[in-house]
Tab-separated table of C-alpha atoms in Angstrom:
chain	number	residue	atom	x	y	z
A	137	MET	CA	6.166	-3.232	-37.193
A	138	ARG	CA	9.462	-5.059	-36.805
A	139	PRO	CA	9.619	-8.756	-36.176
A	140	VAL	CA	9.745	-9.673	-32.662
A	141	ALA	CA	11.502	-12.970	-31.353
A	142	PRO	CA	10.722	-14.477	-28.156
A	143	TYR	CA	13.759	-13.644	-26.401
A	144	LEU	CA	15.306	-10.375	-24.621
A	145	ARG	CA	16.252	-7.692	-26.952
A	146	GLY	CA	18.484	-4.588	-26.355
A	147	SER	CA	18.252	-0.966	-27.167
A	148	THR	CA	21.002	1.340	-26.938
A	149	ARG	CA	18.418	4.287	-27.081
A	150	ARG	CA	15.816	5.064	-24.491
A	151	LEU	CA	12.614	2.830	-25.405
A	152	ALA	CA	10.669	6.249	-25.394
A	153	GLU	CA	13.151	7.170	-28.317
A	154	GLU	CA	13.051	3.646	-29.896
A	155	TYR	CA	9.210	3.200	-30.050
A	156	ASP	CA	6.815	5.835	-31.270
A	157	VAL	CA	3.713	4.792	-29.053
A	158	ALA	CA	3.534	2.842	-25.601
A	159	LEU	CA	0.462	0.962	-25.476
A	160	LEU	CA	0.263	1.060	-21.600
A	161	ASP	CA	-1.848	-1.535	-19.723
A	162	LEU	CA	-3.721	0.357	-16.682
A	163	ASP	CA	-4.285	-1.924	-13.584
A	164	GLY	CA	-0.743	-2.872	-12.325
A	165	VAL	CA	1.185	-0.757	-14.768
A	166	VAL	CA	-0.173	2.987	-14.291
A	167	TYR	CA	-2.232	2.435	-11.259
A	168	VAL	CA	-3.399	-0.179	-8.546
A	169	GLY	CA	-6.760	0.274	-7.044
A	170	PRO	CA	-7.457	4.180	-6.712
A	171	ASP	CA	-3.908	5.327	-6.792
A	172	ALA	CA	-1.064	5.866	-9.276
A	173	VAL	CA	1.902	3.529	-9.292
A	174	PRO	CA	4.695	5.304	-7.386
A	175	GLY	CA	6.847	7.329	-9.879
A	176	ALA	CA	4.448	6.735	-12.733
A	177	PRO	CA	3.251	10.131	-13.267
A	178	GLU	CA	6.705	11.588	-13.532
A	179	ALA	CA	8.108	8.770	-15.668
A	180	LEU	CA	5.226	9.101	-18.225
A	181	ALA	CA	5.617	12.815	-18.305
A	182	ALA	CA	9.239	12.259	-19.087
A	183	ALA	CA	8.150	9.795	-22.010
A	184	ARG	CA	5.950	12.308	-23.457
A	185	ALA	CA	8.721	14.904	-23.351
A	186	ALA	CA	11.258	12.568	-25.255
A	187	GLY	CA	8.482	12.226	-28.034
A	188	MET	CA	6.714	8.887	-27.330
A	189	ARG	CA	2.934	9.052	-27.698
A	190	LEU	CA	0.745	7.403	-24.900
A	191	ALA	CA	-2.299	5.258	-25.372
A	192	PHE	CA	-3.704	3.691	-22.402
A	193	VAL	CA	-5.081	0.435	-23.165
A	194	THR	CA	-7.242	-1.623	-20.453
A	195	ASN	CA	-9.022	-4.961	-20.631
A	196	ASN	CA	-11.502	-3.522	-17.845
A	197	ALA	CA	-14.788	-2.595	-19.620
A	198	ALA	CA	-16.379	-0.900	-16.692
A	199	ARG	CA	-15.750	2.708	-17.186
A	200	PRO	CA	-16.023	4.761	-20.513
A	201	PRO	CA	-12.794	6.270	-21.909
A	202	HIS	CA	-13.631	9.943	-20.507
A	203	VAL	CA	-14.189	8.609	-16.966
A	204	VAL	CA	-10.683	6.868	-17.172
A	205	ALA	CA	-9.157	9.712	-18.701
A	206	ASP	CA	-10.438	11.932	-15.748
A	207	HIS	CA	-9.217	9.520	-13.311
A	208	LEU	CA	-5.568	9.428	-14.722
A	209	THR	CA	-5.714	13.149	-14.976
A	210	GLU	CA	-6.439	13.445	-11.113
A	211	LEU	CA	-3.500	10.833	-10.429
A	212	GLY	CA	-1.411	13.594	-12.302
A	213	ILE	CA	-1.325	11.619	-15.552
A	214	ALA	CA	-2.340	13.925	-18.242
A	215	ALA	CA	-4.750	12.094	-20.348
A	216	THR	CA	-7.683	12.757	-22.809
A	217	ALA	CA	-10.619	10.135	-23.867
A	218	SER	CA	-9.169	9.795	-27.317
A	219	GLU	CA	-6.105	8.121	-25.607
A	220	VAL	CA	-7.996	5.697	-23.747
A	221	ILE	CA	-8.617	2.265	-25.526
A	222	THR	CA	-10.887	-0.103	-23.791
A	223	SER	CA	-11.999	-3.783	-24.080
A	224	ALA	CA	-15.506	-2.516	-24.619
A	225	GLN	CA	-14.564	-0.703	-27.607
A	226	ALA	CA	-13.009	-3.748	-28.966
A	227	ALA	CA	-15.667	-5.910	-28.331
A	228	ALA	CA	-18.192	-3.136	-29.671
A	229	ARG	CA	-16.383	-3.183	-33.133
A	230	TYR	CA	-16.431	-6.768	-33.269
A	231	LEU	CA	-20.209	-7.097	-32.727
A	232	GLY	CA	-20.740	-3.911	-35.060
A	233	GLU	CA	-18.961	-5.731	-37.586
A	234	ARG	CA	-21.175	-8.682	-37.402
A	235	LEU	CA	-24.741	-7.483	-36.636
A	236	PRO	CA	-27.000	-5.272	-38.315
A	237	GLY	CA	-27.420	-1.763	-37.189
A	238	GLY	CA	-30.000	-1.443	-34.410
A	239	ALA	CA	-29.188	-4.890	-33.171
A	240	ARG	CA	-29.966	-5.408	-29.540
A	241	VAL	CA	-26.947	-6.534	-27.398
A	242	LEU	CA	-27.641	-7.532	-23.754
A	243	VAL	CA	-24.999	-6.013	-21.518
A	244	VAL	CA	-23.679	-8.078	-18.778
A	245	GLY	CA	-21.664	-5.353	-17.340
A	246	THR	CA	-21.618	-1.738	-16.965
A	247	SER	CA	-21.700	1.711	-18.524
A	248	GLY	CA	-18.600	1.457	-20.486
A	249	LEU	CA	-20.051	-1.169	-22.552
A	250	GLU	CA	-23.287	0.575	-23.183
A	251	GLN	CA	-21.478	3.719	-24.466
A	252	ALA	CA	-19.176	1.620	-26.752
A	253	LEU	CA	-22.097	-0.160	-28.365
A	254	ARG	CA	-24.142	3.006	-29.044
A	255	GLU	CA	-20.960	4.571	-30.779
A	256	ARG	CA	-21.368	1.339	-33.076
A	257	GLY	CA	-24.958	1.899	-33.736
A	258	LEU	CA	-25.991	-1.030	-31.478
A	259	VAL	CA	-28.705	-0.952	-28.817
A	260	PRO	CA	-27.896	-1.883	-25.371
A	261	VAL	CA	-30.451	-3.696	-23.277
A	262	SER	CA	-30.544	-4.798	-19.635
A	263	ASP	CA	-32.928	-7.802	-19.875
A	264	ALA	CA	-33.710	-10.817	-22.106
A	265	THR	CA	-37.472	-10.385	-22.212
A	266	GLY	CA	-37.642	-9.119	-25.658
A	267	GLN	CA	-35.433	-9.624	-28.460
A	268	VAL	CA	-31.812	-10.145	-28.020
A	269	ASP	CA	-29.244	-10.447	-30.782
A	270	ALA	CA	-26.080	-10.946	-28.652
A	271	VAL	CA	-24.817	-10.913	-25.109
A	272	VAL	CA	-21.470	-8.751	-24.140
A	273	GLN	CA	-20.026	-9.399	-20.971
A	274	GLY	CA	-17.362	-7.232	-19.217
A	275	TYR	CA	-15.812	-6.381	-15.679
A	276	SER	CA	-18.171	-4.612	-13.420
A	277	PRO	CA	-17.510	-4.211	-9.570
A	278	ASP	CA	-21.667	-3.919	-9.390
A	279	LEU	CA	-22.252	-7.131	-11.347
A	280	ASN	CA	-24.837	-8.998	-9.595
A	281	TRP	CA	-26.944	-12.416	-9.864
A	282	GLN	CA	-29.891	-10.824	-11.689
A	283	MET	CA	-27.447	-9.536	-14.532
A	284	LEU	CA	-25.910	-13.070	-14.736
A	285	ALA	CA	-29.447	-14.514	-14.954
A	286	GLU	CA	-30.638	-12.454	-17.761
A	287	GLY	CA	-27.355	-13.367	-19.502
A	288	ALA	CA	-28.085	-17.011	-19.103
A	289	VAL	CA	-31.549	-16.678	-20.608
A	290	ALA	CA	-30.264	-14.956	-23.558
A	291	LEU	CA	-27.299	-17.557	-23.951
A	292	ASN	CA	-29.603	-20.532	-23.835
A	293	ARG	CA	-31.422	-19.216	-27.099
A	294	GLY	CA	-27.856	-19.515	-28.886
A	295	VAL	CA	-26.998	-16.037	-29.399
A	296	LEU	CA	-23.667	-14.652	-29.919
A	297	TRP	CA	-21.864	-14.306	-26.727
A	298	VAL	CA	-18.705	-11.844	-26.512
A	299	ALA	CA	-16.523	-11.656	-23.472
A	300	THR	CA	-14.266	-8.257	-23.248
A	301	ASN	CA	-11.598	-10.373	-21.502
A	302	VAL	CA	-11.215	-13.529	-19.144
A	303	ASP	CA	-8.577	-12.378	-16.654
A	304	PRO	CA	-9.397	-14.235	-13.768
A	305	THR	CA	-8.240	-11.338	-11.460
A	306	VAL	CA	-7.835	-7.705	-11.061
A	307	PRO	CA	-5.235	-6.171	-8.889
A	308	SER	CA	-6.185	-4.134	-5.763
A	309	PRO	CA	-4.181	-2.671	-2.672
A	310	ARG	CA	-5.600	-5.844	-1.101
A	311	GLY	CA	-4.478	-8.088	-3.228
A	312	PRO	CA	-5.771	-9.991	-6.426
A	313	LEU	CA	-9.677	-9.865	-6.577
A	314	PRO	CA	-11.960	-11.454	-9.014
A	315	GLY	CA	-11.865	-10.324	-12.430
A	316	ASN	CA	-14.031	-10.792	-15.599
A	317	GLY	CA	-12.812	-14.296	-16.193
A	318	SER	CA	-14.170	-15.245	-12.864
A	319	LEU	CA	-17.731	-13.977	-13.704
A	320	VAL	CA	-17.581	-15.471	-17.393
A	321	ALA	CA	-16.948	-18.547	-15.605
A	322	ALA	CA	-20.294	-18.376	-13.817
A	323	LEU	CA	-22.167	-18.094	-17.308
A	324	ARG	CA	-20.167	-20.635	-18.832
A	325	MET	CA	-20.920	-23.205	-15.782
A	326	ALA	CA	-24.667	-22.303	-15.892
A	327	THR	CA	-25.028	-22.473	-19.974
A	328	GLY	CA	-22.169	-24.929	-21.141
A	329	ARG	CA	-21.534	-22.093	-23.574
A	330	GLU	CA	-17.871	-20.690	-24.665
A	331	PRO	CA	-17.772	-16.865	-25.415
A	332	VAL	CA	-15.771	-15.081	-28.200
A	333	VAL	CA	-13.062	-13.156	-26.221
A	334	THR	CA	-11.884	-9.952	-27.818
A	335	GLY	CA	-9.776	-8.367	-25.022
A	336	LYS	CA	-6.097	-8.998	-24.571
A	337	PRO	CA	-4.431	-11.253	-25.659
A	338	ASP	CA	-6.765	-11.708	-28.604
A	339	PRO	CA	-5.599	-9.870	-31.650
A	340	THR	CA	-8.949	-8.006	-32.027
A	341	MET	CA	-7.806	-6.035	-28.746
A	342	HIS	CA	-4.314	-5.195	-30.320
A	343	ARG	CA	-5.926	-4.025	-33.644
A	344	GLU	CA	-8.344	-1.588	-31.792
A	345	SER	CA	-5.175	-0.143	-30.362
A	346	LEU	CA	-3.372	0.590	-33.475
A	347	LEU	CA	-6.494	1.973	-35.393
A	348	ARG	CA	-7.253	4.236	-32.307
A	349	SER	CA	-3.443	5.416	-31.469
A	350	GLU	CA	-2.324	5.557	-35.214
A	351	ALA	CA	1.047	3.836	-33.886
A	352	ASN	CA	3.687	2.712	-36.697
A	353	ASP	CA	6.123	0.982	-34.085
A	354	PRO	CA	4.509	0.558	-30.640
A	355	ILE	CA	5.505	-1.211	-27.683
A	356	VAL	CA	3.218	-2.889	-25.168
A	357	VAL	CA	3.804	-2.094	-21.654
A	358	GLY	CA	2.255	-4.598	-19.326
A	359	ASP	CA	2.310	-6.743	-15.896
A	360	ARG	CA	0.745	-9.701	-17.193
A	361	LEU	CA	2.140	-12.291	-18.996
A	362	ASP	CA	-0.962	-14.060	-20.139
A	363	THR	CA	-2.655	-11.047	-21.371
A	364	ASP	CA	-0.471	-8.123	-22.181
A	365	ILE	CA	2.877	-10.058	-23.159
A	366	GLU	CA	1.027	-13.071	-24.931
A	367	GLY	CA	-1.107	-10.500	-26.940
A	368	ALA	CA	1.828	-8.616	-28.052
A	369	ASN	CA	3.709	-11.524	-29.143
A	370	ALA	CA	0.730	-12.819	-30.998
A	371	VAL	CA	0.892	-9.824	-33.490
A	372	GLY	CA	4.580	-9.310	-33.330
A	373	CYS	CA	4.791	-6.136	-31.185
A	374	ALA	CA	7.647	-5.586	-29.031
A	375	SER	CA	6.791	-5.704	-25.185
A	376	LEU	CA	7.879	-4.450	-21.954
A	377	LEU	CA	7.053	-6.513	-18.785
A	378	VAL	CA	7.032	-4.652	-15.593
A	379	LEU	CA	6.872	-5.766	-11.904
A	380	SER	CA	4.419	-3.115	-10.458
A	381	GLY	CA	1.459	-5.465	-10.837
A	382	VAL	CA	0.988	-9.281	-10.518
A	383	THR	CA	3.954	-10.799	-12.296
A	384	SER	CA	6.850	-12.047	-10.411
A	385	VAL	CA	10.509	-12.411	-11.498
A	386	ARG	CA	10.068	-16.137	-11.327
A	387	ALA	CA	7.226	-16.090	-13.452
A	388	ALA	CA	9.008	-14.582	-16.096
A	389	ILE	CA	12.046	-16.863	-15.816
A	390	GLU	CA	9.667	-19.768	-16.161
A	391	ALA	CA	7.435	-18.501	-18.821
A	392	PRO	CA	6.909	-20.374	-22.141
A	393	PRO	CA	7.860	-18.775	-25.494
A	394	LYS	CA	4.477	-17.068	-26.371
A	395	LEU	CA	4.725	-15.421	-22.811
A	396	ARG	CA	8.371	-13.927	-22.951
A	397	PRO	CA	8.682	-10.277	-23.315
A	398	SER	CA	11.087	-8.201	-25.323
A	399	TYR	CA	12.172	-6.148	-22.524
A	400	LEU	CA	12.155	-6.171	-18.420
A	401	GLY	CA	11.629	-3.201	-15.986
A	402	SER	CA	10.595	-2.632	-12.527
A	403	ASP	CA	7.945	-0.051	-13.581
A	404	VAL	CA	7.152	2.275	-16.490
A	405	SER	CA	10.369	4.235	-15.668
A	406	ALA	CA	12.002	1.568	-17.893
A	407	LEU	CA	10.912	3.342	-20.874
A	408	LEU	CA	13.344	6.095	-20.089
A	409	VAL	CA	16.465	3.850	-20.182
A	410	ALA	CA	18.374	1.769	-22.796
A	411	HIS	CA	18.342	-1.802	-22.025
A	412	PRO	CA	21.600	-4.240	-22.529
A	413	GLU	CA	20.826	-7.141	-24.541
A	414	PRO	CA	22.204	-10.294	-22.717
A	415	ARG	CA	24.836	-12.306	-24.335
A	416	VAL	CA	23.781	-16.005	-24.591
A	417	VAL	CA	26.865	-18.173	-24.546
A	418	ASP	CA	27.564	-21.802	-24.050
A	419	GLY	CA	25.387	-22.998	-21.115
A	420	GLY	CA	24.080	-19.673	-20.067
A	421	ALA	CA	23.920	-15.796	-20.540
A	422	VAL	CA	25.613	-12.607	-19.452
A	423	CYS	CA	24.201	-9.292	-18.582
A	424	GLY	CA	26.261	-6.338	-17.328
A	425	ALA	CA	27.867	-7.664	-14.143
A	426	TRP	CA	26.114	-10.972	-13.923
A	427	GLN	CA	26.111	-14.476	-15.556
A	428	ALA	CA	23.425	-17.281	-15.240
A	429	GLY	CA	23.769	-20.744	-16.422
A	430	CYS	CA	21.552	-23.748	-16.485
A	431	THR	CA	22.869	-26.825	-14.918
A	432	ASP	CA	22.146	-30.191	-13.337
A	433	VAL	CA	21.699	-29.880	-9.465
A	434	GLU	CA	20.954	-33.312	-7.736
A	435	GLY	CA	19.333	-34.495	-10.902
A	436	ASP	CA	17.112	-31.396	-11.726
A	437	ALA	CA	17.783	-28.583	-13.773
A	438	ALA	CA	18.802	-25.294	-11.868
A	439	LEU	CA	19.770	-21.992	-12.657
A	440	ILE	CA	23.082	-20.855	-11.126
A	441	LEU	CA	23.973	-17.078	-10.611
A	442	LYS	CA	27.293	-15.644	-10.554
A	443	GLN	CA	29.260	-12.304	-10.724
A	444	ALA	CA	30.748	-12.234	-14.416
A	445	ALA	CA	34.321	-11.858	-14.736
A	446	GLY	CA	35.540	-8.389	-15.528
A	447	ALA	CA	32.114	-7.184	-16.459
A	448	ALA	CA	30.259	-3.946	-15.145
A	449	ALA	CA	26.576	-2.995	-14.318
A	450	SER	CA	24.757	-1.910	-17.508
A	451	ALA	CA	24.085	1.737	-17.947
A	452	GLY	CA	20.413	2.369	-16.833
A	453	SER	CA	20.432	-1.197	-14.820
A	454	ASP	CA	19.575	0.365	-11.533
A	455	GLU	CA	15.801	0.904	-11.604
A	456	ALA	CA	15.538	-2.120	-9.236
A	457	GLY	CA	18.705	-1.576	-7.423
A	458	ALA	CA	22.592	-2.166	-8.129
A	459	GLY	CA	22.269	-4.106	-11.477
A	460	ASP	CA	19.567	-6.428	-9.923
A	461	LEU	CA	17.647	-6.154	-13.421
A	462	ASP	CA	20.770	-7.400	-15.237
A	463	ALA	CA	20.647	-10.415	-13.167
A	464	TRP	CA	17.003	-10.861	-13.893
A	465	ARG	CA	17.887	-10.419	-17.533
A	466	ALA	CA	20.801	-13.072	-17.371
A	467	LEU	CA	18.608	-15.509	-15.496
A	468	CYS	CA	15.731	-14.947	-18.032
A	469	ALA	CA	18.029	-15.456	-21.212
A	470	ALA	CA	19.547	-18.659	-19.798
A	471	ALA	CA	16.466	-20.227	-18.799
A	472	TRP	CA	15.058	-19.524	-22.172
A	473	ALA	CA	18.108	-20.768	-24.071
A	474	ALA	CA	17.928	-23.928	-22.052
A	475	PHE	CA	14.205	-24.304	-22.599
A	476	PRO	CA	13.546	-22.910	-26.059
A	477	ASP	CA	10.343	-24.746	-26.879
A	478	ARG	CA	8.563	-24.719	-23.275
A	479	GLY	CA	8.627	-23.059	-19.849
A	480	ALA	CA	11.231	-23.894	-17.183
A	481	ASP	CA	8.558	-24.702	-14.808
A	482	GLY	CA	9.551	-24.863	-11.169
A	483	ILE	CA	13.363	-24.299	-12.090
A	484	ARG	CA	15.424	-23.925	-8.952
A	485	VAL	CA	17.581	-20.933	-8.648
A	486	HIS	CA	21.063	-20.979	-6.738
A	487	PRO	CA	23.990	-18.564	-6.066
A	488	ASP	CA	27.247	-19.940	-7.627
A	489	THR	CA	29.731	-21.302	-4.996
A	490	ASP	CA	32.712	-18.830	-6.119
A	491	PRO	CA	33.802	-15.987	-3.875
A	492	GLY	CA	30.675	-13.807	-5.150
A	493	ARG	CA	28.249	-16.124	-3.639
A	494	GLU	CA	27.290	-13.719	-1.090
A	495	ALA	CA	26.909	-10.856	-3.428
A	496	ALA	CA	24.731	-13.258	-5.847
A	497	GLY	CA	22.670	-14.555	-2.884
A	498	GLU	CA	21.731	-11.027	-1.837
A	499	VAL	CA	20.458	-10.259	-5.321
A	500	LEU	CA	18.463	-13.429	-5.636
A	501	GLY	CA	16.882	-12.316	-2.309
A	502	ARG	CA	15.873	-8.915	-3.444
A	503	LEU	CA	14.334	-10.664	-6.586
A	504	GLY	CA	12.331	-12.930	-4.351
A	505	LEU	CA	14.167	-16.121	-5.625
A	506	ALA	CA	16.201	-17.027	-2.576
């Protein structure tokens, strides 16, 4: 894989032609709850037609790969079980490399973990009354007090504890709901123990994805900065942040270096376009028809957006409407250049006072920054 720096990159070719495999997060990227993200089935089919292979990578350990593949197919996204990579598989590989064959692993989760453990020659168990060699915990909508109690009993004996992820929330049509991290917190409080985390952003998950997808030059596509993007940066993999899940435009602008993506897009259709690289100039950055700069407003750092003189919208910049993505790219590039070693927490964003102020204000409004 090529080196990846924590600033926006450009690609004159469509990303589906630039990279061989898209490592796609599921929740918030491909679907939200039971429904596909609008346009995702068509965009992913077009990416395949362009020669890109797809791997569906999820921190959710609740369902076995074949169940996930069947769900994707029902949503109009052709998928096979071999293309689905779960945090349960990464956790099971981690345990399989450290425990003898036939070791008994207490499952605080559901069937996805049980199947993954059996594939590694381990024995899943559901209670702590007998021998338990390790505890593995993954997201399950059916997890209850009894499961947590059995986990606490085993953990108090000092056995290895592996969590498939510590995502605090999962997206849903009703908004964020408690994720595995919220459930892990219950056992952390009850036992004073800390788990080994093998899901994103830990490199264990990325290694599992590469082994199973056989990717040479992949790109991670995700909606979370602290799992998808941080995990990609940790292993030097290119990444595409999309807005179809939990992350906002502002969160990307304020991101510290380890959470900064390589590319920005509204959704997975961003795989089907070229991406302009913002030009970093003194005091700011230019992308397409927009220029952003970091300045001082009433004693505080602020980002100013204005129309770039003589510039035109970039090709493929209309995913989010009329060059809005170019404005977002310019704002991110300017903020990251002004704060190279830390995040731009709480930075204010304003339209410039020049004649283009109204247009800049409208763009900021659409981006949720006004």
